[in-house]
Tab-separated table of C-alpha atoms in Angstrom:
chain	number	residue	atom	x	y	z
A	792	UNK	CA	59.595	3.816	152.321
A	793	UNK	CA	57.750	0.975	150.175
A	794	UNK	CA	54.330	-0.416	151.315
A	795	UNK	CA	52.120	-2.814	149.625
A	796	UNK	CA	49.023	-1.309	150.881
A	797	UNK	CA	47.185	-1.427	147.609
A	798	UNK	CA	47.724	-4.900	146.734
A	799	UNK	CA	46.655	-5.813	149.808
A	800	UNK	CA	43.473	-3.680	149.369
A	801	UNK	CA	42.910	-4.925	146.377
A	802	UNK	CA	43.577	-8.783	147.667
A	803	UNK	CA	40.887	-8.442	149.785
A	804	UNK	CA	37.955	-6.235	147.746
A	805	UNK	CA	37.894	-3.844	150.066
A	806	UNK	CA	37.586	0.102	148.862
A	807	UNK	CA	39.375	2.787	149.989
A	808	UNK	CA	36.604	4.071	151.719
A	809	UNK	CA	36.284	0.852	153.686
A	810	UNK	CA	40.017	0.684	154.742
A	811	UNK	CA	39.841	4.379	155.562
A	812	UNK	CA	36.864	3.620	158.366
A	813	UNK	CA	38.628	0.633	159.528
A	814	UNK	CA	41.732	2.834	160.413
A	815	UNK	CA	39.820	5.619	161.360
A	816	UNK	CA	41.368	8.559	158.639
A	817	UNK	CA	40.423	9.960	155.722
A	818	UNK	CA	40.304	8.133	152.351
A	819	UNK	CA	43.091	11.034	151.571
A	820	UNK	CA	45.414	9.130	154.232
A	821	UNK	CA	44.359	6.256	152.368
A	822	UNK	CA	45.446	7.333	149.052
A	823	UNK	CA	48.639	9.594	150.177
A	824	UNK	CA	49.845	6.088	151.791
A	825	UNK	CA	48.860	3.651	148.530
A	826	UNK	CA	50.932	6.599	146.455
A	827	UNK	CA	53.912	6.758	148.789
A	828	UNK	CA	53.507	10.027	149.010
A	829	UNK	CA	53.007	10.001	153.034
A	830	UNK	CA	54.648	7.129	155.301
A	831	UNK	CA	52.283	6.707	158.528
A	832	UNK	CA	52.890	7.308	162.122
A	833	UNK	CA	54.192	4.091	164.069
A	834	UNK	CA	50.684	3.744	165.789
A	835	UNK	CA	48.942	3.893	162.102
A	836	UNK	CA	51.338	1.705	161.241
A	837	UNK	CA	50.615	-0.857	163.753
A	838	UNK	CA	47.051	-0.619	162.993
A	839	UNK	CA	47.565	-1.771	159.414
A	840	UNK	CA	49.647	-4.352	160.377
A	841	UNK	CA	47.005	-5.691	162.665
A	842	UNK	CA	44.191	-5.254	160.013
A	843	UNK	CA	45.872	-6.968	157.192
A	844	UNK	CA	47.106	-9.660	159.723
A	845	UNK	CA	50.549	-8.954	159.060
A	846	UNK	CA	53.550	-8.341	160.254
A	847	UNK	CA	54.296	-4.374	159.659
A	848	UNK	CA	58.147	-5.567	157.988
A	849	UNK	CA	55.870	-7.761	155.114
A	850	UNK	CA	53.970	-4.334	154.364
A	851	UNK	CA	56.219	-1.866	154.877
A	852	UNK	CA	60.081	-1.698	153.513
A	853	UNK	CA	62.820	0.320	153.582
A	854	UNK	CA	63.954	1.762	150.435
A	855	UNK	CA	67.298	0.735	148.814
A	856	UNK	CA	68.533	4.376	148.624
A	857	UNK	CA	67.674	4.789	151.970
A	858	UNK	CA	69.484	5.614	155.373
B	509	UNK	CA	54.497	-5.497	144.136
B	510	UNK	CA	55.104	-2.541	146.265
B	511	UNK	CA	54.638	1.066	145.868
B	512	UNK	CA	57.695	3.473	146.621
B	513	UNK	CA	57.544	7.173	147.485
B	514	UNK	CA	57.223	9.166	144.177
B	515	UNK	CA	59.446	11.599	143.212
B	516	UNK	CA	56.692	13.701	142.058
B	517	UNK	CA	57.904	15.111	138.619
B	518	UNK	CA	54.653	17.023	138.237
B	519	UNK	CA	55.335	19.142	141.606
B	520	UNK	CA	57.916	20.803	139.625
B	521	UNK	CA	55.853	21.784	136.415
B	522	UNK	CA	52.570	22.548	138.771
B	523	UNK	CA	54.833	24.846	140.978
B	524	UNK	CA	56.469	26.773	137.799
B	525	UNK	CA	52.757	27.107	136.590
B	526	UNK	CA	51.505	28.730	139.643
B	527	UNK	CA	54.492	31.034	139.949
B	528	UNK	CA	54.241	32.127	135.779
B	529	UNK	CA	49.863	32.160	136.436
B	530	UNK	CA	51.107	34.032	139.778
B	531	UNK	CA	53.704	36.523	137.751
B	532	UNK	CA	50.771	37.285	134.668
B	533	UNK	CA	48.615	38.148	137.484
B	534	UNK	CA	50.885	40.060	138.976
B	535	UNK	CA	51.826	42.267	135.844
B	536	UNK	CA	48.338	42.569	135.150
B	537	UNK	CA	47.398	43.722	138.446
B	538	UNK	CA	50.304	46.635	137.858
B	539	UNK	CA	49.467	47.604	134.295
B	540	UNK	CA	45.619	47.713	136.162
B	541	UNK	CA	46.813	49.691	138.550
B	542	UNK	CA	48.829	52.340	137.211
B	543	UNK	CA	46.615	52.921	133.824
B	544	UNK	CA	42.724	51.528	134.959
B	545	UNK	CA	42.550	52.198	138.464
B	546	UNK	CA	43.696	55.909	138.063
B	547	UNK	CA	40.764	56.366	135.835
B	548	UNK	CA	38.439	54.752	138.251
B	549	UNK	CA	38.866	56.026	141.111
B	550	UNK	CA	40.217	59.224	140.084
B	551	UNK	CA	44.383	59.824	139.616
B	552	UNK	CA	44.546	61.715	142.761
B	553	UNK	CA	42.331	59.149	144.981
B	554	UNK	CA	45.525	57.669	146.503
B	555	UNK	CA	47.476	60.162	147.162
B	556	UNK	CA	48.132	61.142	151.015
B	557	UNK	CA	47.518	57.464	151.927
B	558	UNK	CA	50.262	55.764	153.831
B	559	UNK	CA	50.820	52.869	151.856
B	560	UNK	CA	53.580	50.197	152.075
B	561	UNK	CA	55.093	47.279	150.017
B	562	UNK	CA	53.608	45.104	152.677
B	563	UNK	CA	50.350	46.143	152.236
B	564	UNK	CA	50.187	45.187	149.133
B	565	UNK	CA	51.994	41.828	149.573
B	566	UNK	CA	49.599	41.238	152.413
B	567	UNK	CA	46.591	42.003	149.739
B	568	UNK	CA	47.699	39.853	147.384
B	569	UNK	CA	47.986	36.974	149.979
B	570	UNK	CA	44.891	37.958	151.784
B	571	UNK	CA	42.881	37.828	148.001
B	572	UNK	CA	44.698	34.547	147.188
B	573	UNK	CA	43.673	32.456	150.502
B	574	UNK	CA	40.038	33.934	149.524
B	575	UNK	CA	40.056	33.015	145.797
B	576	UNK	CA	41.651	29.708	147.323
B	577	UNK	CA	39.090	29.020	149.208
B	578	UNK	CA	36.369	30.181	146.832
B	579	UNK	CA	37.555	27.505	144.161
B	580	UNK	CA	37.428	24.350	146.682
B	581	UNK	CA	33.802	25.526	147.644
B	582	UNK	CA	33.043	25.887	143.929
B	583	UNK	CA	34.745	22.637	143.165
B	584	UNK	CA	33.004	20.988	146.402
B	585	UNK	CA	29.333	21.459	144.621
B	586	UNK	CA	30.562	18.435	142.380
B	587	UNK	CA	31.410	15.285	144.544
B	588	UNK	CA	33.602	13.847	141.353
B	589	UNK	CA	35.726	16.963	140.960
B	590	UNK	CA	36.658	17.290	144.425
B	591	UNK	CA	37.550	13.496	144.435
B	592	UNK	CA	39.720	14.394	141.568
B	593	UNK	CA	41.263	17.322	143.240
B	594	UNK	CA	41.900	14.435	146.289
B	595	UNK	CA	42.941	12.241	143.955
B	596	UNK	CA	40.060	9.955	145.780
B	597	UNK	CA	38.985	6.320	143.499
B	598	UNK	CA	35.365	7.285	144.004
B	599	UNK	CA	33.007	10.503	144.423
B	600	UNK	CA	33.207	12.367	147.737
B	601	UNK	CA	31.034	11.646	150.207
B	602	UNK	CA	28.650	14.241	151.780
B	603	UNK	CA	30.947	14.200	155.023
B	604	UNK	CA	33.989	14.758	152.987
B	605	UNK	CA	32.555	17.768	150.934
B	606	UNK	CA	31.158	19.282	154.119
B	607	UNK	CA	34.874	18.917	155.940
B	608	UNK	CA	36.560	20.568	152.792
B	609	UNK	CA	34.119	23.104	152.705
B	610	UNK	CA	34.847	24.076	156.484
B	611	UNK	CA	38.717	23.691	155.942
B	612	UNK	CA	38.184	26.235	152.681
B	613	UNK	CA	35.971	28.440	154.957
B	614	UNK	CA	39.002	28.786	157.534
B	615	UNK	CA	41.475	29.801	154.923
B	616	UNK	CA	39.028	32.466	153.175
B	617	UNK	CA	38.750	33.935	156.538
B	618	UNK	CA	42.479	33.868	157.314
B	619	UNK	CA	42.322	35.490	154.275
B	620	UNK	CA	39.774	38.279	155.436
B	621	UNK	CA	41.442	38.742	158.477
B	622	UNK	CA	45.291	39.613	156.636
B	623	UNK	CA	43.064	42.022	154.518
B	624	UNK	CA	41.052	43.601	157.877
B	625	UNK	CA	44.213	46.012	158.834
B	626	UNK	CA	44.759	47.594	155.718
B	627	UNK	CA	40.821	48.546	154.831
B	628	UNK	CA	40.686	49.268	158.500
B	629	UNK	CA	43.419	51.893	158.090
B	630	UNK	CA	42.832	53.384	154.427
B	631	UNK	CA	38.810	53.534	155.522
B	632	UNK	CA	40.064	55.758	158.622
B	633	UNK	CA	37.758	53.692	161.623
B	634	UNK	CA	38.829	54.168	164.957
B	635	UNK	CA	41.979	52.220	165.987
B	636	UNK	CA	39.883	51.250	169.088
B	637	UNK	CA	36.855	50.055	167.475
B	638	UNK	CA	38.864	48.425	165.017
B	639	UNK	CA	41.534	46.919	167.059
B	640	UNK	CA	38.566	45.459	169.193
B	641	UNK	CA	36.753	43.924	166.120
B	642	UNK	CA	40.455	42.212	164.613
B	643	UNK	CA	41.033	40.919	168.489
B	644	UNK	CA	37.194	39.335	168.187
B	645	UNK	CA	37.235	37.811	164.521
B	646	UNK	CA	41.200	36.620	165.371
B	647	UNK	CA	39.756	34.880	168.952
B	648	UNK	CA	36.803	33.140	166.147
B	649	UNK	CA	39.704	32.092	163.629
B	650	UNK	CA	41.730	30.519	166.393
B	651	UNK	CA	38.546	28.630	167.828
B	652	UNK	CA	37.669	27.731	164.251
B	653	UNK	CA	41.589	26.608	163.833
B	654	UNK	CA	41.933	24.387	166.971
B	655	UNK	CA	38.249	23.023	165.775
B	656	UNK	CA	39.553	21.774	162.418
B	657	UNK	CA	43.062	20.867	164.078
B	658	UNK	CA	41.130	18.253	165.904
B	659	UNK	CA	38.900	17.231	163.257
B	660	UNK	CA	41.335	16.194	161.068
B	661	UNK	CA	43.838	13.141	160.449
B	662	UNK	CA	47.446	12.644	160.932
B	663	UNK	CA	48.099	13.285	157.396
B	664	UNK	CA	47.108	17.050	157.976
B	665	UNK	CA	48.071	17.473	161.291
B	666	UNK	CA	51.745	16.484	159.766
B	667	UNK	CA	51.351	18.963	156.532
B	668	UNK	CA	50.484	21.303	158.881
B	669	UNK	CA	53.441	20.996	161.205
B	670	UNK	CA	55.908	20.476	158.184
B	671	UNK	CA	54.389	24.049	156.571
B	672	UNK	CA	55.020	25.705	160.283
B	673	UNK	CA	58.399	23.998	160.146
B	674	UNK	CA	59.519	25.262	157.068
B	675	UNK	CA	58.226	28.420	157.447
B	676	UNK	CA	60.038	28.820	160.537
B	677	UNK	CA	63.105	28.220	159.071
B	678	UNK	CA	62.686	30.000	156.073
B	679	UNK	CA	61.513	32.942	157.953
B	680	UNK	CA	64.081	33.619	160.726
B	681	UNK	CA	66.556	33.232	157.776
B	682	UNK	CA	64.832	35.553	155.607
B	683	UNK	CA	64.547	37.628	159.439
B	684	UNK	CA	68.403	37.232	160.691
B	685	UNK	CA	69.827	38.460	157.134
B	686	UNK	CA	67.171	41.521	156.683
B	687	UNK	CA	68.031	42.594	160.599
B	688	UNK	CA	72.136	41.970	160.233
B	689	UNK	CA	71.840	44.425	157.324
B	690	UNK	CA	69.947	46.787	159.156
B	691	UNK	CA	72.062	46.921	162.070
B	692	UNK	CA	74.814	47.602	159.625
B	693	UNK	CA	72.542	50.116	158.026
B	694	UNK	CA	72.743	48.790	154.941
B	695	UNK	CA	68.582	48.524	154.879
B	696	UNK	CA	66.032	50.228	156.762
B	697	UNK	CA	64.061	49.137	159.543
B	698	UNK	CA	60.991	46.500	158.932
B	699	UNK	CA	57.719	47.071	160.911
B	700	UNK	CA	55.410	44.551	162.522
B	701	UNK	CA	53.025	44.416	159.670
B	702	UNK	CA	56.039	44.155	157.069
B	703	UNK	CA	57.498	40.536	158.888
B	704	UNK	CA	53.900	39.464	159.204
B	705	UNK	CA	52.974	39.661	155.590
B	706	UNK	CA	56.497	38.588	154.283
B	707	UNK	CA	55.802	35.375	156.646
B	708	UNK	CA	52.153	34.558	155.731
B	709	UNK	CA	52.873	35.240	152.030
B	710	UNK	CA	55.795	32.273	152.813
B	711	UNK	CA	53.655	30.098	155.003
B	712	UNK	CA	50.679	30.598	152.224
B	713	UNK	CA	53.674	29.178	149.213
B	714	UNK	CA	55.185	26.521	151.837
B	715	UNK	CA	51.744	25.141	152.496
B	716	UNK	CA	51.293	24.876	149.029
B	717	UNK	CA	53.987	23.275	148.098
B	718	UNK	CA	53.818	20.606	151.017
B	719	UNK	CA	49.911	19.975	150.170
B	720	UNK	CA	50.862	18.966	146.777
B	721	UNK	CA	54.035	16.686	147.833
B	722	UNK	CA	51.671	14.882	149.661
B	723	UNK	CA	49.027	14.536	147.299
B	724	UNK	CA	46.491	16.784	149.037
B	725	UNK	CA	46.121	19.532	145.710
């Protein structure tokens, strides 16, 4: 899964300390989701989408080897 | 510009690390043993004692969850280094350090607990007395479990499932081809204490290597 998490962190100043409180988990979620190295549940997901004020398709992608 | 999920080529090098720090130590460990130790504790101190393969596997694993934990509470005294070992932009916060100090606590005393049968046994207390005091300490690891299970995130609620998963698998394979050769006699019979060891020493190696896939060591 691709996400542009970070770049839309980074679009908007905020730390990852500050999008960890807003989503209510730990600045490791944060970070494991900005890597790629964890892809969130579909409520977390929804949460992001709704935070960024964005559709969850225009963060989140399928990869082109996926499926 | 998006971010895809990493293949992770330093899982590979970190995990042939730990297995070559984990084979030195082991050597060591048997060169202490059979030329030290004797020495120490006298060549004839062992002798009589009823001891197993799996008690030493489940002392080594035992040892490692407490040296484990011992190095995240040494590394929590220094908010940068245990952002480092999170791979966190800034310096953990006092919450932070005091949740990875608890987490560390419960895995140094899963540790103690593996190691709590075996001096139990070699110092000769009462299998009532003791038996009571491993049912107590096991009821105050499972509280202290469920405690941190619901302190915690989805990202380590789903490590922790995918470590029970795998270990699961791993051990009822390891389980089904050990008891098909025993019922052919071709091995001889496991006790309790050897499948539990054999399965925390996996779940201890499985929960290592999903920690670090997900960025977590």
């Amino acid at each position: 899964m691709n996400n542009r998490l970070k770049v839309l962190r980074a679009e908007r100043d905020w730390s990852q300390a500050h999008l960890a409180e807003l989503l209510g988990v730990s600045r490791q979620t944060v970070n494991a989701l900005e890597t790629g190295r964890y892809d969130p549940s579909l409520p977390l997901a929804f949460k992001i989408a709704r935070i960024f004020e964005q559709p969850i398709e225009s963060i989140f992608s399928e990869q082109e080897n996926d499926g | 510009m998006t971010v895809s999920s990493p293949k992770n080529p330093h899982l590979t090098r970190r995990l042939l690390v730990g297995l070559g720090f984990g084979a030195v130590m082991g050597a060591a460990g048997y060169v202490f043993g059979r030329t030290l130790l004797p020495q120490l504790i006298g060549p004839d101190a062992l002798d009589g004692l009823d001891l197993r393969w799996s008690d030493a596997l489940a002392a080594l694993t035992g040892i490692a969850l407490m040296i484990g934990a011992g190095a995240v509470m040494v590394i929590s005294l220094d908010p940068r280094r245990l952002a480092r070992m999170y791979h966190l932009e800034e310096p953990a916060s006092p919450e932070e350090i005091g949740q990875a100090r608890f987490q560390a606590a419960v895995l140094g005393f899963s540790g103690f607990i593996l190691l709590l049968p075996l001096v139990f046994a070699l110092a000769g207390l009462a299998g009532g007395l003791a038996m009571g005091l491993i049912i107590l300490l096991f009821a105050l690891h499972t509280v202290l479990n469920i405690r941190m299970w619901r302190g915690v995130d989805e990202l380590l609620r789903r490590t922790t499932l995918e470590a029970a998963t795998a270990t699961f698998f791993l051990g009822q394979g390891l389980l089904f081809l050990w008891a098909a050769a025993e019922r052919l006699s071709l091995l001889p019979p496991l006790t309790a204490w050897d499948v539990y060891a054999v399965l925390m020493t996996l779940y201890l190696f499985v929960s290592a290597v999903v920690s670090a896939r997900r960025g977590l060591a």
